[in-house]
Every structure is written in structure tokens, then in C-alpha cells.
Amino acid sequence: GRFSFYGAPTDVKVKKSDVDGNYRYLEIVFSNLSQSTNAEIPRTAVVAATIPEGTDDVVMLVGSSTSNRWKRGSEKAVRDTVGSFKATLAPTTGMKVRAKQSS
């Protein structure tokens, strides 16, 4: 989702931070503005972040749900999904890049 589409997230707190090998996992709670109700909706998110070997770029996966749904069972699905995240450098290719010709 686009968490800041209707305004920047508020009440952002990192509840937990763990490192497992080359991956950092963050559990974050925050609120974002709902367009339909114009109310702050509390959310819980899990972030997996890594820098694949051979690059300086950070690759992340964010999974979240509303805090109500988190407590009613979506926590397991989000954690399982984020926990399965793996990022590796794409293999190099011998193919040549052709520039598109403009019409």
C-alpha cells in the first residue's frame, strides 16, 4: 500500500530489531490516515532488509496489516511471507543492450 498517500505516517515506533545473517528484521507500529474515514488507522509492519553481495543497494520487503487484523491472526501470514524473503544479485549476461530507435 501507499502509506503516505494521504499524509505521512504518524506515531512511528520500532518495537523490535533483529539480525539474522545478512538480513535485518524490524517490527514497526505506526498510524496512517484513511481517506474514507479521515481517521488515523494503527498498523503493524514487519520489514526485511538486506544488501545483496556484490551491490551497495538495500533491498527490502514490507508486510503489514491493521493492528486489529494483526491481533486476529494476520501476524503469522505477514511474518511467514517476510521471513521467506531472499534477495540475490542477478547473474550477469552476455546479451548486448540495443537502444530503442525513436519513431
Short mmCIF file of N, CA and C in Angstrom, two decimals:
data_model
loop_
_atom_site.label_atom_id
_atom_site.label_comp_id
_atom_site.label_asym_id
_atom_site.label_seq_id
_atom_site.Cartn_x
_atom_site.Cartn_y
_atom_site.Cartn_z
N GLY A 1 0.80 -1.17 0.00
CA GLY A 1 0.00 0.00 0.00
C GLY A 1 0.85 1.25 0.00
N ARG A 2 0.23 2.35 -0.18
CA ARG A 2 0.92 3.64 -0.17
C ARG A 2 0.63 4.31 1.16
N PHE A 3 1.51 4.06 2.12
CA PHE A 3 1.24 4.51 3.48
C PHE A 3 1.19 6.02 3.60
N SER A 4 1.91 6.75 2.77
CA SER A 4 1.94 8.20 2.93
C SER A 4 1.11 8.92 1.88
N PHE A 5 0.24 8.21 1.17
CA PHE A 5 -0.53 8.81 0.10
C PHE A 5 -1.42 9.95 0.62
N TYR A 6 -1.99 9.79 1.79
CA TYR A 6 -2.87 10.82 2.35
C TYR A 6 -2.23 11.54 3.53
N GLY A 7 -0.93 11.45 3.65
CA GLY A 7 -0.20 12.11 4.73
C GLY A 7 0.85 11.17 5.28
N ALA A 8 1.87 11.75 5.84
CA ALA A 8 2.97 10.94 6.38
C ALA A 8 2.49 10.09 7.55
N PRO A 9 3.02 8.88 7.70
CA PRO A 9 2.66 8.06 8.86
C PRO A 9 3.00 8.78 10.16
N THR A 10 2.21 8.53 11.18
CA THR A 10 2.44 9.17 12.48
C THR A 10 2.65 8.09 13.54
N ASP A 11 3.10 8.51 14.70
CA ASP A 11 3.31 7.61 15.84
C ASP A 11 4.18 6.41 15.47
N VAL A 12 5.23 6.64 14.69
CA VAL A 12 6.10 5.56 14.22
C VAL A 12 7.02 5.11 15.36
N LYS A 13 7.01 3.80 15.63
CA LYS A 13 7.86 3.23 16.68
C LYS A 13 8.42 1.90 16.19
N VAL A 14 9.71 1.68 16.41
CA VAL A 14 10.32 0.39 16.13
C VAL A 14 10.18 -0.43 17.40
N LYS A 15 9.39 -1.50 17.34
CA LYS A 15 9.16 -2.34 18.52
C LYS A 15 10.25 -3.38 18.70
N LYS A 16 10.84 -3.84 17.59
CA LYS A 16 11.80 -4.92 17.67
C LYS A 16 12.75 -4.82 16.48
N SER A 17 14.01 -5.16 16.70
CA SER A 17 15.01 -5.17 15.64
C SER A 17 15.90 -6.39 15.84
N ASP A 18 15.97 -7.26 14.84
CA ASP A 18 16.79 -8.47 14.90
C ASP A 18 17.64 -8.57 13.65
N VAL A 19 18.80 -9.22 13.79
CA VAL A 19 19.66 -9.51 12.65
C VAL A 19 19.81 -11.02 12.56
N ASP A 20 19.61 -11.56 11.36
CA ASP A 20 19.77 -12.99 11.11
C ASP A 20 20.60 -13.13 9.84
N GLY A 21 21.90 -13.40 10.00
CA GLY A 21 22.79 -13.46 8.85
C GLY A 21 22.93 -12.09 8.21
N ASN A 22 22.63 -12.01 6.92
CA ASN A 22 22.72 -10.73 6.19
C ASN A 22 21.40 -9.97 6.17
N TYR A 23 20.42 -10.41 6.93
CA TYR A 23 19.09 -9.79 6.90
C TYR A 23 18.79 -9.12 8.24
N ARG A 24 18.24 -7.93 8.17
CA ARG A 24 17.76 -7.22 9.37
C ARG A 24 16.23 -7.23 9.29
N TYR A 25 15.62 -7.57 10.41
CA TYR A 25 14.16 -7.60 10.52
C TYR A 25 13.72 -6.56 11.53
N LEU A 26 12.78 -5.73 11.14
CA LEU A 26 12.23 -4.69 12.02
C LEU A 26 10.74 -4.91 12.18
N GLU A 27 10.25 -4.78 13.39
CA GLU A 27 8.81 -4.74 13.62
C GLU A 27 8.48 -3.29 13.97
N ILE A 28 7.57 -2.72 13.21
CA ILE A 28 7.26 -1.29 13.33
C ILE A 28 5.76 -1.12 13.53
N VAL A 29 5.39 -0.22 14.42
CA VAL A 29 3.98 0.17 14.57
C VAL A 29 3.87 1.64 14.18
N PHE A 30 2.78 1.97 13.51
CA PHE A 30 2.56 3.35 13.07
C PHE A 30 1.08 3.53 12.78
N SER A 31 0.70 4.76 12.53
CA SER A 31 -0.67 5.07 12.13
C SER A 31 -0.62 5.80 10.80
N ASN A 32 -1.64 5.54 9.97
CA ASN A 32 -1.75 6.31 8.74
C ASN A 32 -3.18 6.78 8.56
N LEU A 33 -3.33 7.82 7.78
CA LEU A 33 -4.63 8.46 7.60
C LEU A 33 -5.45 7.70 6.57
N SER A 34 -6.68 7.40 6.92
CA SER A 34 -7.61 6.74 5.99
C SER A 34 -8.37 7.81 5.22
N GLN A 35 -8.42 7.67 3.92
CA GLN A 35 -9.14 8.65 3.11
C GLN A 35 -10.64 8.58 3.37
N SER A 36 -11.18 7.36 3.47
CA SER A 36 -12.63 7.22 3.58
C SER A 36 -13.18 7.71 4.91
N THR A 37 -12.46 7.45 6.00
CA THR A 37 -13.00 7.84 7.31
C THR A 37 -12.29 9.06 7.89
N ASN A 38 -11.19 9.47 7.25
CA ASN A 38 -10.39 10.61 7.72
C ASN A 38 -9.92 10.39 9.16
N ALA A 39 -9.67 9.12 9.50
CA ALA A 39 -9.21 8.77 10.85
C ALA A 39 -7.83 8.14 10.76
N GLU A 40 -7.10 8.18 11.87
CA GLU A 40 -5.80 7.53 11.95
C GLU A 40 -6.03 6.03 12.20
N ILE A 41 -5.45 5.19 11.33
CA ILE A 41 -5.60 3.75 11.45
C ILE A 41 -4.27 3.16 11.93
N PRO A 42 -4.23 2.51 13.12
CA PRO A 42 -2.98 1.90 13.58
C PRO A 42 -2.63 0.67 12.76
N ARG A 43 -1.35 0.53 12.41
CA ARG A 43 -0.87 -0.60 11.62
C ARG A 43 0.37 -1.19 12.29
N THR A 44 0.61 -2.46 12.01
CA THR A 44 1.83 -3.13 12.44
C THR A 44 2.49 -3.66 11.18
N ALA A 45 3.81 -3.50 11.09
CA ALA A 45 4.54 -3.94 9.90
C ALA A 45 5.80 -4.70 10.31
N VAL A 46 6.22 -5.60 9.44
CA VAL A 46 7.50 -6.28 9.57
C VAL A 46 8.28 -5.97 8.29
N VAL A 47 9.53 -5.55 8.47
CA VAL A 47 10.39 -5.20 7.34
C VAL A 47 11.59 -6.14 7.35
N ALA A 48 11.91 -6.69 6.19
CA ALA A 48 13.15 -7.46 5.99
C ALA A 48 14.01 -6.63 5.06
N ALA A 49 15.26 -6.41 5.43
CA ALA A 49 16.17 -5.61 4.61
C ALA A 49 17.52 -6.30 4.50
N THR A 50 18.12 -6.21 3.32
CA THR A 50 19.44 -6.79 3.10
C THR A 50 20.17 -6.02 2.01
N ILE A 51 21.47 -6.15 1.98
CA ILE A 51 22.29 -5.64 0.89
C ILE A 51 22.89 -6.86 0.21
N PRO A 52 22.37 -7.25 -0.96
CA PRO A 52 22.89 -8.45 -1.62
C PRO A 52 24.39 -8.32 -1.91
N GLU A 53 25.09 -9.43 -1.81
CA GLU A 53 26.52 -9.45 -2.06
C GLU A 53 26.79 -8.98 -3.49
N GLY A 54 27.77 -8.07 -3.63
CA GLY A 54 28.12 -7.56 -4.95
C GLY A 54 27.43 -6.26 -5.31
N THR A 55 26.67 -5.69 -4.39
CA THR A 55 25.98 -4.42 -4.66
C THR A 55 26.01 -3.57 -3.40
N ASP A 56 25.74 -2.29 -3.57
CA ASP A 56 25.63 -1.37 -2.44
C ASP A 56 24.18 -0.99 -2.17
N ASP A 57 23.24 -1.59 -2.89
CA ASP A 57 21.83 -1.24 -2.79
C ASP A 57 21.13 -2.06 -1.72
N VAL A 58 20.26 -1.42 -0.98
CA VAL A 58 19.43 -2.10 0.01
C VAL A 58 18.16 -2.57 -0.69
N VAL A 59 17.79 -3.82 -0.42
CA VAL A 59 16.55 -4.39 -0.95
C VAL A 59 15.69 -4.74 0.26
N MET A 60 14.41 -4.31 0.22
CA MET A 60 13.53 -4.52 1.37
C MET A 60 12.20 -5.13 0.93
N LEU A 61 11.59 -5.83 1.86
CA LEU A 61 10.22 -6.29 1.70
C LEU A 61 9.47 -5.85 2.95
N VAL A 62 8.33 -5.22 2.76
CA VAL A 62 7.50 -4.75 3.88
C VAL A 62 6.16 -5.48 3.82
N GLY A 63 5.78 -6.06 4.94
CA GLY A 63 4.46 -6.67 5.07
C GLY A 63 3.77 -6.04 6.26
N SER A 64 2.48 -5.74 6.10
CA SER A 64 1.78 -5.09 7.21
C SER A 64 0.29 -5.40 7.18
N SER A 65 -0.36 -5.05 8.26
CA SER A 65 -1.82 -5.11 8.34
C SER A 65 -2.26 -4.12 9.40
N THR A 66 -3.55 -3.89 9.45
CA THR A 66 -4.05 -3.05 10.53
C THR A 66 -3.78 -3.77 11.84
N SER A 67 -3.62 -3.02 12.90
CA SER A 67 -3.30 -3.64 14.19
C SER A 67 -4.41 -4.58 14.67
N ASN A 68 -5.68 -4.26 14.32
CA ASN A 68 -6.78 -5.16 14.70
C ASN A 68 -6.65 -6.51 14.00
N ARG A 69 -6.38 -6.49 12.70
CA ARG A 69 -6.23 -7.75 11.96
C ARG A 69 -4.96 -8.48 12.40
N TRP A 70 -3.93 -7.73 12.76
CA TRP A 70 -2.68 -8.33 13.23
C TRP A 70 -2.96 -9.21 14.45
N LYS A 71 -3.73 -8.66 15.39
CA LYS A 71 -4.05 -9.38 16.62
C LYS A 71 -4.98 -10.57 16.36
N ARG A 72 -5.78 -10.49 15.28
CA ARG A 72 -6.74 -11.57 14.98
C ARG A 72 -6.18 -12.63 14.04
N GLY A 73 -4.86 -12.61 13.79
CA GLY A 73 -4.30 -13.72 13.03
C GLY A 73 -3.46 -13.38 11.82
N SER A 74 -3.47 -12.15 11.32
CA SER A 74 -2.67 -11.86 10.13
C SER A 74 -1.18 -11.80 10.44
N GLU A 75 -0.82 -11.71 11.72
CA GLU A 75 0.59 -11.67 12.10
C GLU A 75 1.36 -12.86 11.54
N LYS A 76 0.81 -14.06 11.63
CA LYS A 76 1.51 -15.25 11.15
C LYS A 76 1.75 -15.17 9.64
N ALA A 77 0.74 -14.79 8.88
CA ALA A 77 0.89 -14.71 7.42
C ALA A 77 1.93 -13.68 7.03
N VAL A 78 1.92 -12.52 7.70
CA VAL A 78 2.89 -11.47 7.39
C VAL A 78 4.29 -11.94 7.75
N ARG A 79 4.46 -12.51 8.94
CA ARG A 79 5.79 -12.98 9.36
C ARG A 79 6.30 -14.10 8.45
N ASP A 80 5.43 -15.03 8.07
CA ASP A 80 5.84 -16.12 7.16
C ASP A 80 6.28 -15.57 5.81
N THR A 81 5.53 -14.61 5.28
CA THR A 81 5.86 -14.02 3.99
C THR A 81 7.18 -13.27 4.05
N VAL A 82 7.33 -12.39 5.03
CA VAL A 82 8.56 -11.59 5.16
C VAL A 82 9.74 -12.50 5.50
N GLY A 83 9.51 -13.53 6.29
CA GLY A 83 10.57 -14.46 6.64
C GLY A 83 11.08 -15.28 5.47
N SER A 84 10.27 -15.41 4.42
CA SER A 84 10.68 -16.18 3.24
C SER A 84 11.46 -15.33 2.23
N PHE A 85 11.61 -14.05 2.51
CA PHE A 85 12.26 -13.12 1.58
C PHE A 85 13.74 -13.44 1.42
N LYS A 86 14.17 -13.58 0.18
CA LYS A 86 15.58 -13.76 -0.16
C LYS A 86 15.90 -12.85 -1.34
N ALA A 87 17.01 -12.16 -1.27
CA ALA A 87 17.44 -11.27 -2.36
C ALA A 87 18.87 -11.63 -2.73
N THR A 88 19.08 -11.84 -4.02
CA THR A 88 20.42 -12.14 -4.52
C THR A 88 20.69 -11.29 -5.75
N LEU A 89 21.95 -11.12 -6.06
CA LEU A 89 22.35 -10.37 -7.24
C LEU A 89 21.99 -11.18 -8.48
N ALA A 90 21.42 -10.53 -9.48
CA ALA A 90 21.07 -11.21 -10.72
C ALA A 90 22.35 -11.61 -11.46
N PRO A 91 22.34 -12.76 -12.12
CA PRO A 91 23.54 -13.17 -12.84
C PRO A 91 23.83 -12.23 -14.01
N THR A 92 25.11 -12.10 -14.35
CA THR A 92 25.48 -11.27 -15.49
C THR A 92 25.13 -12.02 -16.77
N THR A 93 24.94 -11.28 -17.82
CA THR A 93 24.56 -11.87 -19.09
C THR A 93 25.50 -11.39 -20.18
N GLY A 94 25.62 -12.19 -21.21
CA GLY A 94 26.44 -11.80 -22.36
C GLY A 94 25.65 -11.08 -23.43
N MET A 95 24.35 -10.88 -23.17
CA MET A 95 23.49 -10.21 -24.15
C MET A 95 23.86 -8.73 -24.24
N LYS A 96 23.78 -8.22 -25.45
CA LYS A 96 24.06 -6.80 -25.67
C LYS A 96 22.76 -6.02 -25.60
N VAL A 97 22.85 -4.83 -25.04
CA VAL A 97 21.67 -3.97 -24.92
C VAL A 97 21.55 -3.17 -26.23
N ARG A 98 20.35 -3.21 -26.80
CA ARG A 98 20.11 -2.43 -28.01
C ARG A 98 19.30 -1.19 -27.61
N ALA A 99 19.74 -0.08 -28.11
CA ALA A 99 18.98 1.14 -27.86
C ALA A 99 17.74 1.16 -28.73
N LYS A 100 16.61 1.59 -28.16
CA LYS A 100 15.38 1.69 -28.96
C LYS A 100 15.50 2.88 -29.88
N GLN A 101 15.06 2.67 -31.10
CA GLN A 101 15.06 3.79 -32.05
C GLN A 101 13.73 4.51 -31.91
N SER A 102 13.84 5.84 -31.83
CA SER A 102 12.60 6.61 -31.70
C SER A 102 11.94 6.75 -33.06
N SER A 103 10.61 6.71 -33.05
CA SER A 103 9.85 6.76 -34.30
C SER A 103 9.61 8.17 -34.74
#
